[in-house]
Coordinates of C-alpha atoms in Angstrom, one line a residue:
X1 CA -116.9 84.4 -276.7
X2 CA -114.8 81.9 -274.8
X3 CA -111.2 82.9 -274.1
X4 CA -108.2 81.0 -275.5
X5 CA -105.1 82.5 -274.1
X6 CA -101.7 82.2 -275.9
X7 CA -98.6 81.6 -273.9
X8 CA -97.4 85.2 -273.5
X9 CA -95.9 87.2 -270.8
X10 CA -97.8 90.0 -269.1
X11 CA -95.6 92.6 -270.8
X12 CA -96.2 91.1 -274.3
X13 CA -100.0 91.0 -273.5
X14 CA -100.2 94.5 -272.3
X15 CA -98.2 95.7 -275.3
X16 CA -100.7 93.9 -277.5
X17 CA -103.7 95.5 -275.8
X18 CA -102.1 99.0 -275.9
X19 CA -102.0 98.7 -279.7
X20 CA -105.2 96.8 -280.4
X21 CA -107.4 98.8 -278.0
X22 CA -105.4 101.7 -276.6
X23 CA -108.4 103.4 -275.0
X24 CA -109.9 100.3 -273.5
X25 CA -109.9 100.2 -269.6
X26 CA -107.3 98.1 -268.0
X27 CA -107.9 99.1 -264.3
X28 CA -110.5 101.2 -262.4
X29 CA -110.1 102.4 -258.9
X30 CA -112.9 101.3 -256.7
X31 CA -112.6 104.2 -254.3
X32 CA -111.9 107.2 -256.5
X33 CA -113.4 106.1 -259.8
X34 CA -110.2 106.8 -261.7
X35 CA -109.8 104.6 -264.9
X36 CA -106.5 103.7 -266.5
X37 CA -106.4 102.6 -270.2
X38 CA -104.2 99.9 -271.7
X39 CA -102.0 102.5 -273.4
X40 CA -101.8 104.6 -270.2
X41 CA -100.9 101.5 -268.3
X42 CA -98.0 100.7 -270.6
X43 CA -96.7 104.3 -270.8
X44 CA -96.8 104.8 -267.0
X45 CA -95.0 101.5 -266.4
X46 CA -92.3 102.4 -269.0
X47 CA -91.8 105.8 -267.3
X48 CA -91.3 104.1 -263.9
X49 CA -89.0 101.4 -265.5
X50 CA -86.7 104.2 -266.7
X51 CA -86.4 105.4 -263.1
X52 CA -85.6 101.9 -261.9
X53 CA -83.0 101.2 -264.6
X54 CA -81.3 104.6 -263.8
X55 CA -80.6 103.2 -260.3
X56 CA -80.2 99.4 -260.9
X57 CA -77.6 98.8 -263.6
X58 CA -77.5 95.0 -263.6
X59 CA -80.3 93.0 -265.0
X60 CA -82.2 90.5 -262.8
X61 CA -81.2 92.3 -259.6
X62 CA -83.8 92.2 -256.9
X63 CA -86.0 95.3 -256.4
X64 CA -88.5 95.5 -253.6
X65 CA -91.9 96.9 -254.1
X66 CA -93.8 98.2 -251.1
X67 CA -96.8 99.9 -252.7
X68 CA -100.5 99.9 -251.5
X69 CA -102.8 97.6 -253.4
X70 CA -104.5 99.2 -256.3
X71 CA -103.6 100.6 -259.7
X72 CA -100.1 101.7 -258.6
X73 CA -99.2 98.2 -257.5
X74 CA -99.8 96.8 -261.0
X75 CA -97.9 99.7 -262.6
X76 CA -94.9 98.8 -260.4
X77 CA -95.2 95.1 -261.2
X78 CA -95.2 95.8 -264.9
X79 CA -92.4 98.4 -264.6
X80 CA -90.2 95.9 -262.9
X81 CA -90.7 93.4 -265.8
X82 CA -89.9 96.1 -268.3
X83 CA -86.8 97.1 -266.4
X84 CA -85.6 93.5 -266.4
X85 CA -85.4 93.2 -262.6
X86 CA -86.8 90.5 -260.3
X87 CA -89.6 92.1 -258.2
X88 CA -90.0 91.4 -254.5
X89 CA -93.7 92.1 -253.7
X90 CA -94.1 93.1 -250.1
X91 CA -97.5 93.3 -248.5
X92 CA -98.6 96.8 -247.8
X93 CA -99.4 96.0 -244.2
X94 CA -96.1 94.5 -243.4
X95 CA -94.3 95.6 -240.3
X96 CA -90.7 96.9 -240.0
X97 CA -89.3 93.5 -238.7
X98 CA -90.9 91.6 -241.6
X99 CA -89.8 94.2 -244.2
X100 CA -86.2 94.2 -243.0
X101 CA -86.1 90.4 -243.0
X102 CA -87.4 90.2 -246.6
X103 CA -84.9 92.8 -247.8
X104 CA -82.0 91.0 -246.2
X105 CA -83.2 87.6 -247.3
X106 CA -83.4 88.6 -251.0
X107 CA -80.5 91.1 -251.1
X108 CA -82.8 93.7 -252.7
X109 CA -80.8 96.6 -254.2
X110 CA -83.7 99.1 -254.3
X111 CA -87.1 99.7 -252.7
X112 CA -89.9 101.3 -254.8
X113 CA -92.5 102.8 -252.5
X114 CA -94.8 105.8 -251.9
X115 CA -94.2 108.9 -249.8
X116 CA -96.3 107.2 -247.0
X117 CA -93.6 104.6 -246.3
X118 CA -90.4 106.2 -247.6
X119 CA -89.3 107.7 -244.3
X120 CA -89.7 104.5 -242.2
X121 CA -87.9 102.5 -244.9
X122 CA -84.9 104.8 -244.8
X123 CA -85.0 104.5 -241.0
X124 CA -84.9 100.7 -240.9
X125 CA -82.7 99.8 -243.9
X126 CA -79.7 101.2 -245.8
X127 CA -81.3 100.0 -249.1
X128 CA -81.8 102.9 -251.5
X129 CA -85.4 104.1 -251.8
X130 CA -87.2 105.3 -255.0
X131 CA -90.3 107.2 -254.1
X132 CA -93.1 106.5 -256.5
X133 CA -94.2 109.7 -258.1
X134 CA -98.0 109.7 -257.9
X135 CA -98.1 111.1 -261.4
X136 CA -96.3 107.9 -262.6
X137 CA -99.3 105.8 -261.6
X138 CA -102.1 108.3 -262.1
X139 CA -101.4 111.3 -264.4
X140 CA -100.4 111.2 -268.1
X141 CA -96.7 110.6 -268.8
X142 CA -94.6 110.4 -271.9
X143 CA -91.9 108.1 -273.3
X144 CA -91.7 104.3 -273.8
X145 CA -88.8 101.8 -273.6
X146 CA -88.4 98.1 -274.2
X147 CA -87.4 95.6 -271.6
X148 CA -83.6 95.2 -271.6
X149 CA -83.8 91.4 -271.8
X150 CA -87.4 90.3 -271.8
X151 CA -88.4 87.7 -269.2
X152 CA -89.3 84.3 -270.5
X153 CA -92.4 82.5 -269.1
X154 CA -90.1 80.0 -267.3
X155 CA -87.7 82.4 -265.8
X156 CA -87.6 83.6 -262.2
X157 CA -89.7 86.8 -262.4
X158 CA -91.3 87.6 -259.0
X159 CA -90.7 87.0 -255.3
X160 CA -93.3 87.3 -252.6
X161 CA -93.6 86.2 -249.0
X162 CA -95.6 83.4 -247.4
X163 CA -98.6 84.7 -245.5
X164 CA -98.2 82.3 -242.6
X165 CA -99.4 83.3 -239.2
X166 CA -96.2 82.6 -237.1
X167 CA -92.6 83.5 -237.4
X168 CA -90.8 85.5 -240.1
X169 CA -92.0 84.9 -243.7
X170 CA -90.3 82.8 -246.3
X171 CA -89.8 84.0 -249.8
X172 CA -91.5 82.2 -252.7
X173 CA -90.1 82.1 -256.2
X174 CA -92.4 82.6 -259.1
X175 CA -92.2 82.3 -262.9
X176 CA -95.1 83.5 -265.1
X177 CA -95.9 80.2 -266.7
X178 CA -97.4 78.8 -263.5
X179 CA -99.9 81.7 -263.4
X180 CA -100.7 81.4 -267.1
X181 CA -101.5 77.7 -266.4
X182 CA -103.6 78.7 -263.4
X183 CA -105.4 81.3 -265.5
X184 CA -106.4 78.7 -268.0
X185 CA -108.0 76.6 -265.2
X186 CA -109.8 79.7 -263.9
X187 CA -111.2 80.5 -267.4
X188 CA -112.5 76.9 -267.6
X189 CA -113.9 76.8 -264.1
X190 CA -115.9 80.0 -264.3
X191 CA -116.5 80.0 -268.1
X192 CA -114.8 83.4 -268.2
X193 CA -115.1 85.5 -271.4
X194 CA -113.9 88.8 -272.8
X195 CA -117.3 90.3 -271.7
X196 CA -116.4 89.8 -268.0
X197 CA -115.6 92.7 -265.7
X198 CA -113.4 91.8 -262.8
X199 CA -113.2 93.0 -259.2
X200 CA -110.4 91.9 -257.0
X201 CA -110.4 92.6 -253.2
X202 CA -107.3 90.4 -252.5
X203 CA -103.8 91.8 -251.8
X204 CA -101.9 91.9 -255.1
X205 CA -98.4 90.7 -254.1
X206 CA -99.7 87.2 -253.0
X207 CA -100.8 84.3 -255.2
X208 CA -104.6 84.8 -255.0
X209 CA -104.2 88.5 -255.8
X210 CA -101.7 87.9 -258.6
X211 CA -103.9 85.7 -260.7
X212 CA -107.2 87.5 -260.0
X213 CA -105.9 91.1 -260.8
X214 CA -102.5 91.0 -262.5
X215 CA -102.9 87.9 -264.7
X216 CA -106.4 86.7 -265.6
X217 CA -108.0 90.1 -266.4
X218 CA -105.0 91.1 -268.4
X219 CA -104.7 87.8 -270.3
X220 CA -108.4 88.1 -271.2
X221 CA -108.2 91.8 -271.9
X222 CA -110.9 92.8 -269.5
X223 CA -111.0 95.7 -267.0
X224 CA -110.3 95.0 -263.4
X225 CA -111.6 97.1 -260.5
X226 CA -109.2 97.3 -257.6
X227 CA -108.6 99.4 -254.5
X228 CA -105.8 100.2 -252.1
X229 CA -107.9 99.1 -249.1
X230 CA -111.0 97.1 -248.6
X231 CA -114.2 99.0 -247.9
X232 CA -117.5 97.0 -247.9
X233 CA -119.8 99.9 -248.9
X234 CA -117.4 101.1 -251.7
X235 CA -117.2 97.5 -253.0
X236 CA -120.9 97.1 -253.2
X237 CA -121.2 100.5 -254.9
X238 CA -118.5 99.5 -257.4
X239 CA -120.2 96.2 -258.2
X240 CA -123.3 98.2 -259.1
X241 CA -121.5 101.0 -261.0
X242 CA -119.1 98.9 -263.0
X243 CA -121.4 95.9 -263.4
X244 CA -118.7 93.6 -262.1
X245 CA -119.3 90.0 -263.1
X246 CA -116.3 88.2 -261.5
X247 CA -115.3 89.0 -258.0
X248 CA -112.3 87.7 -256.0
X249 CA -112.6 87.9 -252.2
X250 CA -111.7 86.0 -249.1
X251 CA -114.6 84.6 -247.0
X252 CA -114.1 87.3 -244.4
X253 CA -114.7 90.0 -247.0
X254 CA -117.8 88.2 -248.2
X255 CA -119.1 88.2 -244.6
X256 CA -118.4 91.9 -244.2
X257 CA -120.2 92.6 -247.5
X258 CA -123.3 90.7 -246.3
X259 CA -123.3 92.4 -242.9
X260 CA -123.2 95.9 -244.6
X261 CA -126.5 97.8 -244.9
X262 CA -125.9 98.4 -248.6
X263 CA -125.8 94.7 -249.4
X264 CA -129.6 94.7 -249.6
X265 CA -129.8 98.0 -251.3
X266 CA -127.3 97.8 -254.2
X267 CA -128.0 96.1 -257.5
X268 CA -125.6 93.1 -257.4
X269 CA -127.3 91.2 -260.2
X270 CA -124.3 91.5 -262.5
X271 CA -122.3 89.1 -260.3
X272 CA -122.2 85.6 -261.7
X273 CA -118.9 84.1 -260.3
X274 CA -117.1 84.8 -257.0
X275 CA -113.7 83.2 -256.5
X276 CA -113.0 82.8 -252.8
X277 CA -110.4 81.0 -250.7
X278 CA -107.6 81.5 -248.2
X279 CA -109.6 80.5 -245.2
X280 CA -112.7 78.5 -244.2
X281 CA -116.0 79.5 -245.8
X282 CA -118.9 78.3 -243.6
X283 CA -121.4 76.4 -245.6
X284 CA -124.4 78.3 -244.4
X285 CA -122.7 81.6 -245.1
X286 CA -121.9 80.5 -248.6
X287 CA -125.5 79.4 -249.2
X288 CA -126.7 82.8 -248.0
X289 CA -124.4 84.7 -250.3
X290 CA -125.4 82.7 -253.3
X291 CA -129.1 82.9 -252.6
X292 CA -129.0 86.6 -252.1
X293 CA -126.8 87.5 -255.1
X294 CA -127.4 84.8 -257.6
X295 CA -123.7 84.4 -258.0
X296 CA -121.9 81.1 -257.8
X297 CA -119.0 80.6 -255.3
X298 CA -115.9 78.9 -256.7
X299 CA -112.5 78.1 -255.1
X300 CA -109.1 76.7 -255.8
X301 CA -107.5 74.7 -253.0
X302 CA -103.7 75.2 -252.8
X303 CA -101.2 77.7 -251.6
X304 CA -98.8 80.4 -252.7
X305 CA -96.2 77.7 -253.0
X306 CA -98.2 74.9 -254.7
X307 CA -100.6 76.9 -256.8
X308 CA -103.6 74.5 -256.6
X309 CA -104.4 70.8 -256.1
X310 CA -108.2 70.9 -256.6
X311 CA -110.9 73.3 -257.7
X312 CA -114.6 73.7 -258.0
X313 CA -116.4 74.7 -261.2
X314 CA -119.7 75.9 -262.5
X315 CA -120.5 72.3 -263.3
X316 CA -120.3 71.2 -259.7
X317 CA -123.2 70.8 -257.3
X318 CA -123.6 73.2 -254.3
X319 CA -122.6 70.4 -252.0
X320 CA -119.3 69.9 -253.8
X321 CA -118.7 73.6 -254.2
X322 CA -119.4 74.6 -250.6
X323 CA -118.7 71.5 -248.6
X324 CA -115.5 70.4 -250.3
X325 CA -112.4 71.9 -251.9
X326 CA -113.4 70.4 -255.2
X327 CA -112.1 67.8 -257.6
X328 CA -108.5 67.1 -258.1
X329 CA -107.0 69.0 -261.0
X330 CA -106.2 67.0 -264.1
X331 CA -102.5 67.5 -264.8
X332 CA -101.6 67.9 -261.1
X333 CA -100.4 64.7 -259.4
X334 CA -101.7 64.5 -255.8
X335 CA -101.1 62.0 -253.1
X336 CA -101.4 61.7 -249.3
X337 CA -98.5 61.2 -247.0
X338 CA -98.0 60.5 -243.3
X339 CA -95.6 62.1 -240.9
X340 CA -92.7 60.0 -242.4
X341 CA -93.6 61.1 -246.0
X342 CA -94.9 57.6 -246.7
X343 CA -97.7 57.3 -249.3
X344 CA -101.1 56.7 -247.5
X345 CA -103.3 57.7 -250.5
X346 CA -105.2 54.4 -250.3
X347 CA -106.6 55.3 -246.9
X348 CA -108.3 58.4 -248.2
X349 CA -106.9 60.4 -245.2
X350 CA -107.0 62.4 -243.1
X351 CA -103.4 63.0 -244.1
X352 CA -101.1 65.7 -245.6
X353 CA -101.5 66.3 -249.3
X354 CA -98.6 66.8 -251.6
X355 CA -98.3 67.4 -255.3
X356 CA -96.3 67.7 -258.5
X357 CA -97.3 69.6 -261.7
X358 CA -97.3 72.8 -263.7
X359 CA -98.8 75.0 -261.1
X360 CA -95.9 74.7 -258.6
X361 CA -93.7 77.6 -257.6
X362 CA -89.9 77.4 -257.8
X363 CA -89.8 76.8 -254.1
X364 CA -88.3 79.1 -251.4
X365 CA -85.5 81.6 -252.2
X366 CA -82.1 81.0 -250.5
X367 CA -83.6 78.8 -247.7
X368 CA -82.4 75.2 -247.8
X369 CA -84.0 74.4 -244.4
X370 CA -87.4 75.7 -245.5
X371 CA -87.2 73.9 -248.8
X372 CA -86.3 70.6 -247.0
X373 CA -89.5 71.0 -245.0
X374 CA -91.6 72.0 -248.0
X375 CA -90.8 68.9 -250.1
X376 CA -91.0 65.2 -249.4
X377 CA -87.8 63.3 -249.7
X378 CA -88.7 62.2 -253.2
X379 CA -89.5 65.7 -254.4
X380 CA -93.3 66.3 -253.9
X381 CA -94.4 69.7 -252.6
X382 CA -96.4 69.5 -249.3
X383 CA -99.3 71.4 -248.0
X384 CA -99.8 72.2 -244.3
X385 CA -103.3 70.9 -244.1
X386 CA -105.0 67.6 -243.2
X387 CA -107.4 66.5 -245.9
X388 CA -109.4 63.6 -247.1
X389 CA -109.8 62.4 -250.7
X390 CA -113.2 60.7 -251.3
X391 CA -114.3 58.6 -254.2
X392 CA -116.4 60.4 -256.7
X393 CA -119.3 58.1 -256.0
X394 CA -119.9 60.0 -252.7
X395 CA -120.6 63.1 -254.8
X396 CA -122.7 62.0 -257.8
X397 CA -122.2 65.2 -259.8
X398 CA -118.4 65.1 -259.5
X399 CA -116.4 63.2 -262.2
X400 CA -113.3 62.7 -260.1
X401 CA -112.3 62.2 -256.5
X402 CA -112.9 65.3 -254.3
X403 CA -110.7 66.8 -251.7
X404 CA -112.0 68.1 -248.3
X405 CA -109.9 70.0 -245.8
X406 CA -110.5 68.8 -242.3
X407 CA -107.9 70.8 -240.4
X408 CA -104.3 72.1 -240.4
X409 CA -101.4 70.2 -239.1
X410 CA -100.6 73.3 -237.0
X411 CA -104.2 74.3 -236.3
X412 CA -105.3 71.6 -233.9
X413 CA -106.2 72.2 -230.3
X414 CA -105.2 69.3 -228.1
X415 CA -107.5 69.2 -225.1
X416 CA -107.0 66.4 -222.6
X417 CA -105.2 64.3 -225.3
X418 CA -108.0 64.8 -227.8
X419 CA -107.4 66.6 -231.1
X420 CA -109.9 69.3 -231.8
X421 CA -110.0 71.0 -235.3
X422 CA -110.1 74.8 -234.9
X423 CA -111.5 75.2 -238.4
X424 CA -114.3 72.8 -237.5
X425 CA -115.2 74.8 -234.4
X426 CA -115.1 78.0 -236.5
X427 CA -117.5 76.4 -239.0
X428 CA -120.0 75.7 -236.2
X429 CA -119.7 78.8 -234.1
X430 CA -120.1 81.0 -237.3
X431 CA -123.7 79.8 -237.6
X432 CA -124.8 81.9 -234.6
X433 CA -126.9 84.8 -236.1
X434 CA -125.0 87.4 -234.0
X435 CA -121.5 86.4 -235.3
X436 CA -120.1 88.2 -238.3
X437 CA -116.5 86.8 -238.1
X438 CA -114.9 84.3 -235.8
X439 CA -111.5 82.7 -235.3
X440 CA -110.7 79.9 -232.9
X441 CA -107.4 79.2 -231.1
X442 CA -106.0 77.3 -228.2
X443 CA -105.6 78.8 -224.7
X444 CA -103.1 77.2 -222.4
X445 CA -104.7 75.3 -219.5
X446 CA -102.9 73.8 -216.4
X447 CA -105.3 70.8 -216.3
X448 CA -106.2 69.9 -219.9
X449 CA -103.2 71.4 -221.6
X450 CA -105.3 73.6 -223.9
X451 CA -108.8 74.9 -224.0
X452 CA -110.9 76.2 -226.9
X453 CA -111.3 80.0 -227.2
X454 CA -113.5 81.7 -229.8
X455 CA -112.7 85.3 -230.8
X456 CA -115.8 86.8 -232.4
X457 CA -116.7 90.0 -234.2
X458 CA -120.4 90.6 -233.8
X459 CA -122.9 92.0 -236.3
X460 CA -124.0 95.6 -235.6
X461 CA -126.7 95.9 -232.8
X462 CA -126.2 92.4 -231.4
X463 CA -124.7 90.9 -228.3
X464 CA -123.5 87.5 -227.3
X465 CA -122.5 85.5 -224.2
X466 CA -120.7 82.2 -224.0
X467 CA -123.8 80.6 -222.5
X468 CA -125.9 81.8 -225.5
X469 CA -123.3 80.5 -228.0
X470 CA -123.1 77.1 -226.4
X471 CA -126.9 76.9 -226.1
X472 CA -127.0 77.6 -229.9
X473 CA -124.5 74.9 -230.6
X474 CA -126.3 72.4 -228.4
X475 CA -129.5 73.1 -230.3
X476 CA -127.7 72.4 -233.5
X477 CA -126.6 69.0 -232.1
X478 CA -122.9 70.0 -232.1
X479 CA -120.8 67.7 -229.8
X480 CA -119.5 69.4 -226.7
X481 CA -115.9 68.8 -227.8
X482 CA -116.5 71.5 -230.4
X483 CA -118.0 74.0 -227.9
X484 CA -115.8 77.0 -227.2
X485 CA -114.9 77.2 -223.5
X486 CA -114.0 80.9 -223.7
X487 CA -115.5 83.7 -225.7
X488 CA -113.7 87.0 -226.5
X489 CA -115.8 89.7 -228.2
X490 CA -113.5 91.7 -230.7
X491 CA -114.3 95.2 -231.8
X492 CA -113.7 96.1 -235.4
X493 CA -111.8 93.2 -237.1
X494 CA -109.7 90.2 -236.2
X495 CA -105.9 90.8 -236.4
X496 CA -104.5 90.0 -239.8
X497 CA -101.1 89.4 -241.4
X498 CA -99.8 91.1 -244.5
X499 CA -101.6 88.5 -246.7
X500 CA -105.0 89.4 -245.2
X501 CA -105.4 86.1 -243.3
X502 CA -106.3 86.0 -239.6
X503 CA -103.1 86.2 -237.6
X504 CA -103.9 83.5 -235.0
X505 CA -100.6 84.1 -233.1
X506 CA -101.9 87.6 -232.3
X507 CA -105.3 86.5 -230.9
X508 CA -104.0 85.9 -227.4
X509 CA -103.3 89.6 -226.9
X510 CA -107.0 90.3 -227.2
X511 CA -107.7 88.5 -223.9
X512 CA -105.5 90.8 -221.9

């Protein structure tokens, strides 16, 4: 049956499931196989909420959560809601400098964490630390309590950081209604039903992870398979074991799944929808994934701050789904602006998109300068990309105008006065059969100002030289402006920030 979701908070929804189907599975651990029921989820969260309220007397104080992704993260999110405190979700891979900045920025009064991170947190910050008892998240517990003052859908409920690649993070303010609205769009896009089984590989404290593991599965009442770290082989095994139908993963993870030996050995026939995003998905890689699994790749285009401006759905053609960011979302006002915030929508771009509508966050927390840069002078929230918006007639299967990302305002390489789109170079270089992952960034040059450098992770058993790569690009008819001039082979994985995206500012260290 199709899902119609009432406007209810996560706490109200979990409480309903705990009564209606107490032994139904809320979460399953991808790595250990442990399963947590709806009633167990609520009881464990109530137990932790009691520990939090014993230490934080005033409602709506800020409490930081530094917990590995997985079941325990969702228990702490729900416990914070029950305790009536505003949660600050900190990415599990965050460094000391970033953590200290977030604690000071938000004036957090308590940190909930595991034994793994407790000692370093006590070392870097005077904020009180509550060590999460593993039994709170895993073993049976007793006792329940009600939220002191339940959150409303429109109230500040959660804080998380931007996952930008440079500088210290900003803090984004969330209410639950925006993610309930997002959920409704996801249900429609993927025709999600109560029969679906979810698997989310995305860090939970950030926007993509919030809706794919904390909101949508819960609002539907379906199980969600999660893990505290990504493991390609374990993911493929979990898809087969749990018969996962809806997967959430960034393109990098999809590439790692396809390059794993088990990809051709596991039964992945249950997959029907894969939500992806966060970075470029090369068209040919997307086609390969769909052809080999039978699943359909969908995406939302937006950010932690904006929510989404456009989306793709099961009704869209492959060209629309894999070559564009989809149709503009009805209910979201979208326009294009130039460097002076003047409306240039009539040109179709490339230009910076901005928006208004129900999916927006509440902006940045205690950061007037950042908010001034986030919004246009007349109050529209801006993205950091360059996009085009094309008439629907260019894509006969699309009913509305479609948005295509052509670059980032800060992700251009300027070589000899010519702007080169790093995402575009990544799109082309990723087609080489030896390349599993690639990121492209500028390298300073005394003559041209900048040169193009590709950082590539190779598939097992392969090798690659710069000459072989450029020969491949030439055979594809790629213009020389988009040929990397330097090639760095990276062992393992590309450097990533706390949100799981490629940390381009850290790529330069790989050349030394």
